[in-house]
Amino acid sequence: MTTDRLLRASGACAGFAAAWFLVNLVHPAGPRVLLWLPSVVGGIILFTALVRTARTTALPLPTRRFWRHIAAAMAFIGVGISSQAVDVLAEAHPRGDQTGPVMLVSCGLGVLIIMYALFRLPLDRHSPGELVRVVLDAATVMLAAAVFLWHFSTQPALRQNNSTGVYLSLMVTIIAMLAVFAVAKFVLSSHTYIANAALRLLAVAMFVGSVAPMFRPTFEAVDVSLFPDMVSTPLIYWIAAVAAARQRSAGNRRPRGPVAPRRRSFSLLPYAAVAGVDGLLIWVTWTHSSDTGVVVGSAVLLTALVVLRQVTAFRDNSRLLARLDHSATHDGLTGLANRALFQTRLHTALTAPGDRPVAVALIDLDDFKEVNDTLGHEVGDLLLAEVAQRLAACVRAGDTVARLGGDEFVVVLDDADPAAADLAAERMTRTLHEPVHADGHELPIRASIGIADGHSGDDPSVLLRRADVAMYAAKKLTGTAYLHYNPTMATAGADHAHLGAELREAIADDQLFLLYQPIVALDDGRIMGAEALVRWAHPLRGALAPDTFIPVAERTGLIVPLGRWVMRTAFAQLARWMAEHGDAAPGVLNVNVSARDLREPAFADDVAALLAEYALPADRIVLEITETMALEAGQPVLTLHRLRALGVRVSLDDFGTGHSTLTLLHDCPIDEIKLDRSFTQSQIDDRVPVSAAVIHLAQALGLHAVAEGVETADQAEQLLALGYIAAQGYHFARPMPPEMLSELLAAGGSLTPALSGLPVAGRG
Ligand code: C2E
Ligand code: CA
Ligand code: CA
């Protein structure tokens, strides 16, 4: 049956149940079994609908697991309800024994499975305050439900002094409480994995389920064989079937994997609960009910809960505002001012009334990248935090120390002439002289400091650029050193401000070119793909490696046009290879993208447009990102999801050098990892090599793995033995111009180790 027909059948069941119930309400008609039939048939239909949702492959795994559990629960509940129908029909008196052992056990099991399903749903991340509020909300609703059940069900049952009645209402109470717990848990967990519409419908179904039994006495007065359950059960089944269908269509529209969490939509629930209890309060006072005391007490307690909730919300909000304010102007890692605040402070200093000197000192750590690469980002972060603290201790109260990003710090020295700036620089040099102790390592720090001496009225960006030039000049001296800017520095031409300006022209003037390094199959040397690597044919300095200009491009934002140029050129080249070599063309082309690209909201669209322009199948493009960039929540992860939805593959570059956790790997939308060359080349000793661990990890997660930087036949053999299939490195081929790769493809497209002596390729 199609989804539509299932829904229609389920709706028809509910409709028939309601209509037949009404008919019987007016005048008893037909056999009693007809009244129960929709509850049995509806259960079977719902079970089918739930199984179908659980089998929808487009849904993320936790979602499918959840619906599988609900289907299992449904099977038990269906059996329970059917057995209840049988029990009731078999009794001489319709209100005789309504809860046989089969009914109790299967419904109990069903409820337990639902609880388990909810328990297994992964939680969204929440602040402690939010958690407290959800608990308070749940408590409010639970208390309100308890008061109602007490007034309408338990209390009358107690008065009747009838033990099954008490027993029954106790069970109803427990089920209602569980339903309330379930709603609270939904609120906490659902938005990532369960479609919002499905969620709301399930909550409605649970609500109907817990409220319907309260009307049993009402109908009993009219006709003892009429149970509200006869209508509510098929109705609940129908609502749940619609929920399952909604989840399925949501799964078809969205890319795989979790979606960004949305705002909670249940905050009205506790207020509704309070309103309900207030209504009840008026009712019991009006009717002079005997349990006024209980209801009044509960109403007071409810009010207290809601007030408490508001107070925590208020406290949380003001804390959040303060934090937002702080994090908008401060660096998360070091707590120093960030670039934005630095710019404001510098602007203020330069525009303050009066004429006074303002110095800007730029501090850059010399070997920071090495610390990061060899000891890991955690140690790198500790180092940065320590340096930040020391620098902050060197300046006067009115001065601003800021972190511009990476290992670059800047100080605004207000009202400081060159001599005062000298003193400050001396202090900084001295304090940075002491090595940093981080995570058991003693790390010597070397820093280069560039100082620009300015005055009121100067242009802030000019000052910063001068400090930058001076800093680069200082870097050329050994040890920690500081230099004041002087105009002769800029004309040296080698500074990087200059390089930035030149790079802008280079992109426009086609001075960039790409080399391609084959990615080969380790077993037979067949060319599986190639990685595009950019070079710059500098008019004066010859071919430049990317390390000399990619960092500059990243600082200046030029990386975006540069990246687009690389992508367009590489795509065009692959299209040409495919036209010329057909099946012998490289299977995939790897292109490096920078963190900045992923942050551009239009990036995925641009990639799609380029693919269309060159008529390339998306799965022949692999975009390489470095691990740490992929970590950034928000736009980068969204972009990755969108790229994969296009069919483009994503590779984690330099794998093992950043901090990827298992969960990250598991959750991150990637297809491939590239083992960093430091692990490919590390000496094999007694320990299990990282390369072995990485291939196991890749195999376990179903990721493709490429080993980078293979330089010797030994390394290639070891990697093959470990289970690697693909590799890249000088042992097979250096990065080469496209024509040369064309020749290789024409000659059969294989790079056997005999070819390892391939000449160094490229214009550089
Ligand atoms: P990467 O992505 O890790 O690229 C691999 C680097 O390893 C290349 O350096 C390649 O020439 C080098 N290599 C390949 N085989 C061997 C080997 O056997 N031994 C050794 N020692 N090295 C090997 P290259 O071309 O200098 O690129 C350096 C980095 O610049 C790249 O590292 C990549 O991060 C970046 N890069 C290159 N092209 C681009 C680009 O178009 N866009 C961006 N954003 N970054 C790029
Ligand atoms: Ca790469
Ligand atoms: Ca790499």
Coordinates of C-alpha atoms in Angstrom, one line a residue, residues 46-596:
L46 CA -0.4 2.0 12.2
F47 CA 2.2 -0.8 12.7
T48 CA 2.7 -1.0 8.9
A49 CA 3.1 2.8 8.6
L50 CA 5.7 2.8 11.5
V51 CA 7.7 0.0 9.9
R52 CA 7.7 1.9 6.6
T53 CA 9.2 5.0 8.3
A54 CA 11.7 2.9 10.2
R55 CA 12.9 1.5 6.8
T56 CA 13.2 4.9 5.0
T57 CA 16.9 5.0 4.2
A58 CA 17.0 8.7 3.6
L59 CA 16.6 9.2 7.4
P60 CA 19.5 9.4 9.8
L61 CA 20.2 6.3 11.8
P62 CA 19.0 7.6 15.2
T63 CA 15.7 8.6 13.6
R64 CA 15.2 5.3 12.0
R65 CA 16.0 3.5 15.3
F66 CA 13.4 5.6 17.1
W67 CA 10.7 4.7 14.7
R68 CA 11.7 1.1 14.8
H69 CA 11.2 1.1 18.6
I70 CA 7.9 2.9 18.2
A71 CA 6.8 0.2 15.8
A72 CA 7.8 -2.6 18.2
A73 CA 5.9 -0.8 21.0
M74 CA 2.9 -0.5 18.8
A75 CA 2.9 -4.2 18.2
F76 CA 2.7 -4.9 21.9
I77 CA 0.1 -2.1 22.5
G78 CA -2.0 -3.4 19.6
V79 CA -2.0 -6.9 21.2
G80 CA -2.9 -5.4 24.6
I81 CA -5.8 -3.4 23.3
S82 CA -7.1 -6.3 21.2
S83 CA -6.9 -8.5 24.3
Q84 CA -8.8 -5.9 26.3
A85 CA -11.5 -5.9 23.7
V86 CA -11.7 -9.7 24.0
D87 CA -11.8 -9.4 27.8
V88 CA -14.6 -6.9 27.8
L89 CA -16.6 -8.7 25.2
A90 CA -16.3 -12.0 27.1
E91 CA -17.5 -10.6 30.4
A92 CA -21.2 -10.8 31.1
H93 CA -21.2 -7.3 32.5
P94 CA -19.5 -4.8 30.1
R95 CA -17.8 -3.0 33.0
G96 CA -16.6 -6.3 34.5
D97 CA -13.0 -7.3 34.3
Q98 CA -11.4 -4.8 31.8
T99 CA -7.8 -5.5 32.5
G100 CA -6.7 -9.0 31.9
P101 CA -3.1 -10.2 32.4
V102 CA -2.3 -10.1 28.6
M103 CA -3.5 -6.5 28.3
L104 CA -1.5 -5.5 31.4
V105 CA 1.7 -7.2 30.3
S106 CA 1.7 -6.2 26.6
C107 CA 0.6 -2.6 27.2
G108 CA 3.2 -2.4 30.0
L109 CA 5.9 -3.7 27.7
G110 CA 4.7 -1.3 24.9
V111 CA 5.1 1.7 27.3
L112 CA 8.5 0.5 28.4
I113 CA 9.7 0.3 24.8
I114 CA 8.4 3.8 24.1
M115 CA 10.4 5.0 27.2
Y116 CA 13.4 3.2 25.9
A117 CA 13.0 4.7 22.4
L118 CA 12.9 8.1 24.0
F119 CA 15.8 7.3 26.2
R120 CA 17.9 6.3 23.2
L121 CA 17.2 9.6 21.3
P122 CA 20.4 11.7 21.4
L123 CA 20.0 14.9 23.4
D124 CA 20.5 18.3 22.0
R125 CA 23.0 20.3 23.9
H126 CA 21.4 22.5 26.5
S127 CA 22.6 24.9 29.2
P128 CA 22.0 23.8 32.8
G129 CA 19.4 26.6 33.2
E130 CA 17.5 25.3 30.3
L131 CA 17.5 21.8 31.7
V132 CA 16.2 23.1 35.0
R133 CA 13.4 24.9 33.1
V134 CA 12.5 21.8 31.2
V135 CA 12.3 19.8 34.4
L136 CA 10.2 22.6 36.0
D137 CA 7.9 22.7 33.0
A138 CA 7.5 19.0 33.1
A139 CA 6.8 19.1 36.8
T140 CA 4.2 21.8 36.3
V141 CA 2.4 19.8 33.6
M142 CA 2.7 16.6 35.6
L143 CA 1.3 18.2 38.7
A144 CA -1.6 19.7 36.8
A145 CA -2.4 16.3 35.2
A146 CA -2.2 14.7 38.7
V147 CA -4.7 17.2 40.1
F148 CA -7.2 16.5 37.3
L149 CA -6.8 12.8 37.6
W150 CA -7.2 13.0 41.3
H151 CA -10.4 15.1 41.1
F152 CA -12.1 13.2 38.2
S153 CA -10.8 9.7 38.6
T154 CA -9.0 8.7 41.8
Q155 CA -11.2 10.5 44.3
P156 CA -14.5 9.2 42.9
A157 CA -13.0 5.7 42.7
L158 CA -11.9 6.0 46.4
R159 CA -15.4 7.1 47.4
Q160 CA -16.9 4.1 45.6
N161 CA -14.7 1.9 47.7
N162 CA -14.2 -0.4 44.8
S163 CA -10.8 -2.0 44.6
T164 CA -10.6 -2.5 40.8
G165 CA -11.6 1.1 40.3
V166 CA -8.7 2.3 42.5
Y167 CA -6.4 -0.1 40.7
L168 CA -7.5 1.1 37.3
S169 CA -7.2 4.8 38.1
L170 CA -3.8 4.2 39.6
M171 CA -2.7 2.6 36.3
V172 CA -4.2 5.5 34.3
T173 CA -2.4 7.9 36.5
I174 CA 0.9 6.1 36.0
I175 CA 0.4 6.1 32.2
A176 CA -0.5 9.7 32.2
M177 CA 2.6 10.6 34.2
L178 CA 4.8 8.6 31.8
A179 CA 3.2 10.5 28.9
V180 CA 4.1 13.7 30.6
F181 CA 7.6 12.5 31.1
A182 CA 7.7 11.6 27.4
V183 CA 6.6 15.1 26.4
A184 CA 9.4 16.6 28.5
K185 CA 12.0 14.3 27.0
F186 CA 10.7 15.1 23.5
V187 CA 11.2 18.8 24.2
L188 CA 14.7 18.1 25.2
S189 CA 15.9 15.8 22.5
S190 CA 13.8 15.8 19.5
H191 CA 14.5 18.7 17.3
T192 CA 17.6 17.3 15.8
Y193 CA 16.3 13.9 14.8
I194 CA 12.5 13.9 14.9
A195 CA 10.7 16.2 12.4
N196 CA 8.8 19.0 14.2
A197 CA 5.5 18.1 12.7
A198 CA 5.8 14.5 13.7
L199 CA 6.8 15.5 17.2
R200 CA 3.8 17.7 17.7
L201 CA 1.4 15.0 16.4
L202 CA 3.0 12.4 18.7
A203 CA 2.6 14.7 21.7
V204 CA -1.1 15.2 20.7
A205 CA -1.6 11.5 20.4
M206 CA -0.1 11.0 23.9
F207 CA -2.3 13.7 25.3
V208 CA -5.4 12.2 23.9
G209 CA -4.3 8.8 25.2
S210 CA -3.9 10.1 28.7
V211 CA -7.1 12.2 28.8
A212 CA -9.6 9.8 27.2
P213 CA -9.9 7.3 30.1
M214 CA -11.0 10.2 32.3
F215 CA -14.3 10.2 30.4
R216 CA -15.1 6.6 31.2
P217 CA -17.5 7.4 34.1
T218 CA -19.3 10.0 31.9
F219 CA -20.1 7.4 29.2
E220 CA -20.8 4.7 31.7
A221 CA -23.7 6.7 32.9
V222 CA -25.2 6.7 29.4
D223 CA -24.5 3.1 28.3
V224 CA -22.3 0.6 30.2
S225 CA -20.9 -0.9 27.0
L226 CA -19.6 2.4 25.7
F227 CA -15.9 3.2 26.4
P228 CA -14.3 6.5 25.2
D229 CA -11.3 4.3 24.2
M230 CA -13.4 3.0 21.3
V231 CA -13.1 6.4 19.7
S232 CA -9.8 7.6 21.1
T233 CA -7.7 4.5 20.2
P234 CA -8.3 4.6 16.4
L235 CA -8.0 8.4 16.6
I236 CA -4.6 8.1 18.4
Y237 CA -3.5 5.5 15.8
W238 CA -4.5 7.8 13.0
I239 CA -2.6 10.8 14.5
A240 CA 0.5 8.6 15.0
A241 CA 0.2 7.3 11.4
V242 CA 0.2 10.9 10.1
A243 CA 3.2 11.6 12.3
A244 CA 5.1 8.7 10.8
A245 CA 4.2 10.0 7.3
R246 CA 5.4 13.5 8.2
Q247 CA 8.7 12.1 9.4
R248 CA 9.1 10.2 6.1
S249 CA 8.5 13.2 3.9
A250 CA 10.7 15.4 6.0
G251 CA 13.5 12.8 5.5
N252 CA 13.1 13.0 1.7
R253 CA 13.4 16.7 1.6
R254 CA 16.4 17.1 3.9
P255 CA 20.0 16.1 3.4
R256 CA 21.1 13.2 5.5
G257 CA 22.4 13.8 9.0
P258 CA 21.3 16.0 11.8
V259 CA 19.8 19.3 11.0
A260 CA 20.4 22.5 12.9
P261 CA 18.4 22.6 16.1
R262 CA 15.4 24.9 16.1
R263 CA 13.7 26.8 18.9
R264 CA 11.6 24.9 21.3
S265 CA 7.9 25.2 20.8
F266 CA 6.4 23.9 24.0
S267 CA 6.9 26.7 26.4
L268 CA 3.2 27.5 26.4
L269 CA 2.5 24.1 28.0
P270 CA 3.1 25.0 31.6
Y271 CA 0.9 28.1 31.3
A272 CA -1.9 26.0 29.9
A273 CA -1.5 23.7 32.8
V274 CA -1.8 26.6 35.3
A275 CA -4.8 27.9 33.5
G276 CA -6.4 24.4 33.6
V277 CA -5.9 24.1 37.3
D278 CA -7.2 27.6 37.9
G279 CA -10.3 26.6 36.0
L280 CA -10.6 23.5 38.1
L281 CA -10.2 25.7 41.2
I282 CA -13.2 27.8 40.2
W283 CA -15.2 24.7 39.4
V284 CA -14.6 23.0 42.8
T285 CA -15.3 26.2 44.7
W286 CA -18.5 26.6 42.7
T287 CA -19.7 23.1 43.2
H288 CA -18.5 23.0 46.9
S289 CA -16.6 19.9 46.1
S290 CA -15.1 18.0 49.1
D291 CA -11.5 18.2 47.8
T292 CA -11.2 22.0 47.5
G293 CA -8.2 21.8 49.9
V294 CA -6.2 19.5 47.6
V295 CA -6.9 21.6 44.5
V296 CA -6.1 24.9 46.2
G297 CA -2.8 23.5 47.5
S298 CA -1.9 22.3 44.1
A299 CA -2.8 25.6 42.5
V300 CA -0.5 27.4 44.9
L301 CA 2.3 24.9 44.3
L302 CA 1.9 25.3 40.5
T303 CA 2.1 29.1 40.8
A304 CA 5.3 28.6 42.8
L305 CA 6.8 26.3 40.1
V306 CA 6.0 28.8 37.3
V307 CA 7.5 31.7 39.3
L308 CA 10.6 29.7 39.9
R309 CA 10.8 28.9 36.2
Q310 CA 10.5 32.5 35.2
V311 CA 13.2 33.5 37.7
T312 CA 15.7 31.0 36.3
A313 CA 14.8 32.0 32.8
F314 CA 15.4 35.7 33.7
R315 CA 18.7 35.0 35.3
D316 CA 19.8 32.9 32.4
N317 CA 18.8 35.5 29.9
S318 CA 20.7 38.3 31.6
R319 CA 23.7 36.0 31.9
L320 CA 23.4 35.1 28.2
L321 CA 23.2 38.8 27.2
A322 CA 26.3 39.6 29.2
R323 CA 28.1 36.6 27.7
L324 CA 27.1 37.5 24.2
D325 CA 28.3 41.0 24.7
H326 CA 31.6 39.7 26.0
S327 CA 32.1 37.1 23.3
A328 CA 31.3 39.6 20.6
T329 CA 34.3 41.6 21.7
H330 CA 36.7 39.0 23.2
D331 CA 38.7 36.1 22.0
G332 CA 37.3 32.8 23.4
L333 CA 40.6 31.1 23.9
T334 CA 42.7 33.8 25.6
G335 CA 40.0 36.2 27.0
L336 CA 41.8 39.1 25.3
A337 CA 40.1 41.7 23.2
N338 CA 39.4 40.5 19.7
R339 CA 40.0 42.2 16.4
A340 CA 36.8 44.1 16.5
L341 CA 37.4 45.6 19.9
F342 CA 41.0 46.3 19.0
Q343 CA 39.8 48.3 16.1
T344 CA 37.4 50.3 18.2
R345 CA 40.0 51.0 20.8
L346 CA 42.6 52.1 18.3
H347 CA 40.1 54.3 16.6
T348 CA 39.2 55.8 20.0
A349 CA 42.8 56.5 20.8
L350 CA 43.5 58.1 17.5
T351 CA 40.4 60.3 17.5
A352 CA 40.6 61.4 21.2
P353 CA 40.8 65.2 21.6
G354 CA 44.3 66.7 21.8
D355 CA 47.5 65.8 20.1
R356 CA 49.3 62.8 21.5
P357 CA 51.4 59.8 20.4
V358 CA 49.7 56.4 19.9
A359 CA 51.9 53.3 19.3
V360 CA 50.8 50.0 17.9
A361 CA 52.9 46.9 18.6
L362 CA 52.3 43.7 16.7
I363 CA 53.6 40.5 18.2
D364 CA 53.9 37.3 16.3
L365 CA 55.3 34.0 17.7
D366 CA 58.0 32.5 15.6
D367 CA 57.7 28.7 15.9
F368 CA 54.1 28.4 16.9
K369 CA 53.1 26.3 13.9
E370 CA 55.7 23.8 14.9
V371 CA 54.4 23.5 18.4
N372 CA 50.9 22.9 17.0
D373 CA 52.0 20.4 14.5
T374 CA 54.3 18.3 16.7
L375 CA 52.6 18.6 20.1
G376 CA 49.0 19.1 19.1
H377 CA 46.5 21.9 19.3
E378 CA 45.8 21.4 23.0
V379 CA 49.4 22.3 23.9
G380 CA 49.3 25.1 21.3
D381 CA 46.2 26.5 22.9
L382 CA 47.8 26.4 26.4
L383 CA 50.8 28.2 25.0
L384 CA 48.7 31.0 23.5
A385 CA 46.7 31.4 26.7
E386 CA 49.9 31.8 28.7
V387 CA 51.4 34.3 26.2
A388 CA 48.2 36.3 26.4
Q389 CA 48.4 36.4 30.1
R390 CA 52.0 37.6 30.2
L391 CA 51.4 40.2 27.5
A392 CA 48.4 41.5 29.4
A393 CA 50.6 41.9 32.5
C394 CA 53.1 44.1 30.6
V395 CA 50.8 47.0 29.8
R396 CA 49.3 49.9 31.7
A397 CA 45.6 49.9 32.6
G398 CA 44.5 52.1 29.7
D399 CA 46.3 50.0 27.0
T400 CA 44.6 47.2 25.0
V401 CA 46.1 43.8 24.3
A402 CA 44.2 41.9 21.6
R403 CA 44.6 38.7 19.7
L404 CA 44.1 39.1 16.0
G405 CA 44.0 35.4 15.3
G406 CA 46.4 32.5 15.2
D407 CA 49.6 33.4 17.0
E408 CA 49.3 37.1 16.3
F409 CA 48.8 39.6 19.1
V410 CA 48.6 43.4 19.1
V411 CA 48.9 46.1 21.7
V412 CA 47.5 49.6 21.5
L413 CA 49.8 51.8 23.6
D414 CA 47.8 55.0 24.2
D415 CA 49.8 58.1 24.8
A416 CA 53.1 56.3 24.2
D417 CA 56.0 58.0 22.4
P418 CA 58.7 55.9 20.8
A419 CA 60.7 55.8 24.1
A420 CA 57.6 54.6 26.0
A421 CA 56.9 52.1 23.3
D422 CA 60.5 50.9 23.7
L423 CA 60.0 50.3 27.4
A424 CA 56.8 48.3 26.7
A425 CA 58.5 46.3 24.1
E426 CA 61.4 45.6 26.5
R427 CA 59.0 44.4 29.1
M428 CA 57.3 42.1 26.6
T429 CA 60.6 40.7 25.4
R430 CA 61.6 40.0 28.9
T431 CA 58.4 38.3 30.0
L432 CA 58.3 36.2 26.8
H433 CA 61.9 35.1 27.5
E434 CA 60.8 32.6 30.2
P435 CA 59.8 29.3 28.6
V436 CA 56.2 28.2 28.9
H437 CA 55.4 25.0 30.8
A438 CA 52.4 23.3 29.1
D439 CA 51.3 19.7 29.6
G440 CA 54.7 18.6 30.8
H441 CA 56.6 20.3 28.0
E442 CA 59.0 23.2 28.4
L443 CA 58.4 25.4 25.5
P444 CA 60.8 28.3 24.7
I445 CA 59.0 31.2 23.1
R446 CA 60.4 33.4 20.4
A447 CA 58.4 36.3 19.2
S448 CA 58.9 39.1 16.8
I449 CA 57.6 42.5 17.6
G450 CA 56.9 45.3 15.1
I451 CA 56.1 48.8 16.4
A452 CA 54.4 51.6 14.5
D453 CA 54.6 55.0 16.0
G454 CA 51.5 57.1 15.3
H455 CA 49.8 60.3 16.4
S456 CA 46.2 61.5 16.8
G457 CA 44.5 61.7 13.5
D458 CA 46.5 58.8 11.9
D459 CA 44.7 56.2 9.8
P460 CA 44.3 53.0 12.0
S461 CA 44.8 50.6 9.1
V462 CA 48.0 52.3 8.0
L463 CA 49.4 52.0 11.5
L464 CA 48.6 48.3 11.6
R465 CA 50.1 47.7 8.2
R466 CA 53.3 49.5 9.3
A467 CA 53.5 47.4 12.5
D468 CA 53.1 44.4 10.3
V469 CA 56.0 45.4 8.0
A470 CA 58.2 46.1 11.0
M471 CA 57.2 42.8 12.6
Y472 CA 58.3 40.9 9.4
A473 CA 61.6 42.8 9.4
A474 CA 62.1 41.8 13.0
K475 CA 61.3 38.2 12.2
K476 CA 64.4 38.1 10.0
L477 CA 66.5 38.7 13.1
T478 CA 67.2 35.8 15.4
G479 CA 65.7 35.5 18.8
T480 CA 63.0 37.7 20.2
A481 CA 63.4 41.1 18.7
Y482 CA 61.5 44.3 18.2
L483 CA 61.8 46.9 15.5
H484 CA 60.2 50.3 14.9
Y485 CA 58.7 50.8 11.5
N486 CA 60.7 53.0 9.1
P487 CA 59.8 53.8 5.5
T488 CA 62.9 51.9 4.1
M489 CA 61.4 48.7 5.2
A490 CA 58.4 48.9 2.8
T491 CA 60.6 49.4 -0.2
A492 CA 62.5 46.2 0.5
G493 CA 59.7 44.5 -1.5
A494 CA 59.9 41.2 0.3
D495 CA 57.4 42.1 3.0
H496 CA 54.1 40.5 2.9
A497 CA 51.9 43.5 2.6
H498 CA 53.6 44.0 -0.7
L499 CA 53.1 40.3 -1.5
G500 CA 49.4 40.7 -0.9
A501 CA 49.1 43.5 -3.4
E502 CA 51.1 41.5 -5.9
L503 CA 49.0 38.5 -5.4
R504 CA 45.8 40.4 -6.3
E505 CA 47.4 41.2 -9.6
A506 CA 48.7 37.7 -10.0
I507 CA 45.1 36.3 -9.9
A508 CA 44.0 38.8 -12.5
D509 CA 47.0 38.3 -14.7
D510 CA 47.0 34.6 -14.8
Q511 CA 50.3 34.2 -13.0
L512 CA 49.0 31.3 -11.1
F513 CA 49.1 27.7 -12.4
L514 CA 48.2 24.3 -11.2
L515 CA 50.3 21.1 -10.9
Y516 CA 48.6 17.8 -10.5
Q517 CA 50.0 15.0 -8.3
P518 CA 48.6 11.6 -9.1
I519 CA 46.9 9.5 -6.4
V520 CA 47.7 5.9 -7.2
A521 CA 46.5 2.4 -6.2
L522 CA 49.1 0.9 -4.0
D523 CA 48.8 -2.6 -5.4
D524 CA 49.3 -1.9 -9.1
G525 CA 50.3 1.7 -9.4
R526 CA 47.2 2.6 -11.4
I527 CA 46.3 6.3 -11.4
M528 CA 43.1 6.6 -9.4
G529 CA 42.9 10.4 -9.2
A530 CA 45.0 13.5 -8.8
E531 CA 45.3 16.4 -6.4
A532 CA 45.5 20.0 -7.8
L533 CA 48.2 22.0 -6.2
V534 CA 48.6 25.7 -6.9
R535 CA 51.9 27.5 -7.8
W536 CA 52.6 31.2 -8.5
A537 CA 54.9 32.1 -11.4
H538 CA 56.2 35.3 -9.7
P539 CA 57.7 37.6 -12.3
L540 CA 60.8 38.4 -10.2
R541 CA 61.0 35.6 -7.7
G542 CA 60.2 32.6 -9.9
A543 CA 57.8 29.8 -9.1
L544 CA 56.5 30.2 -5.5
A545 CA 55.2 27.3 -3.4
P546 CA 51.8 27.7 -1.8
D547 CA 53.3 27.9 1.7
T548 CA 54.7 31.4 0.8
F549 CA 51.4 32.9 -0.4
I550 CA 48.4 30.9 0.8
P551 CA 48.8 32.4 4.4
V552 CA 49.0 35.9 2.9
A553 CA 45.9 35.1 0.8
E554 CA 44.1 33.9 3.9
R555 CA 44.9 37.0 5.9
T556 CA 43.9 39.4 3.1
G557 CA 40.8 37.6 2.0
L558 CA 42.3 37.0 -1.4
I559 CA 42.0 33.3 -0.7
V560 CA 38.4 33.5 -1.9
P561 CA 39.1 34.6 -5.5
L562 CA 42.2 32.5 -5.5
G563 CA 40.2 29.4 -4.5
R564 CA 37.6 30.1 -7.2
W565 CA 40.3 30.4 -9.8
V566 CA 41.8 27.1 -8.6
M567 CA 38.5 25.3 -8.7
R568 CA 37.6 26.6 -12.1
T569 CA 40.9 25.8 -13.6
A570 CA 40.9 22.3 -12.1
F571 CA 37.4 21.5 -13.2
A572 CA 38.2 22.6 -16.7
Q573 CA 41.2 20.4 -16.7
L574 CA 39.3 17.3 -15.5
A575 CA 36.6 18.0 -18.2
R576 CA 39.4 18.1 -20.8
W577 CA 41.0 14.8 -19.5
M578 CA 37.6 13.2 -19.6
A579 CA 37.1 14.3 -23.2
E580 CA 40.6 13.2 -24.3
H581 CA 41.1 10.0 -22.3
G582 CA 37.5 8.8 -21.6
D583 CA 37.7 6.0 -19.1
A584 CA 41.5 6.4 -18.7
A585 CA 41.0 9.9 -17.2
P586 CA 41.7 10.3 -13.5
G587 CA 38.7 8.9 -11.6
V588 CA 38.6 11.8 -9.2
L589 CA 40.2 15.2 -8.9
N590 CA 41.1 16.5 -5.4
V591 CA 40.9 20.3 -4.9
N592 CA 42.0 22.0 -1.7
V593 CA 39.6 24.5 -0.2
S594 CA 40.3 26.8 2.6
A595 CA 38.3 27.4 5.8
R596 CA 37.3 30.8 4.5

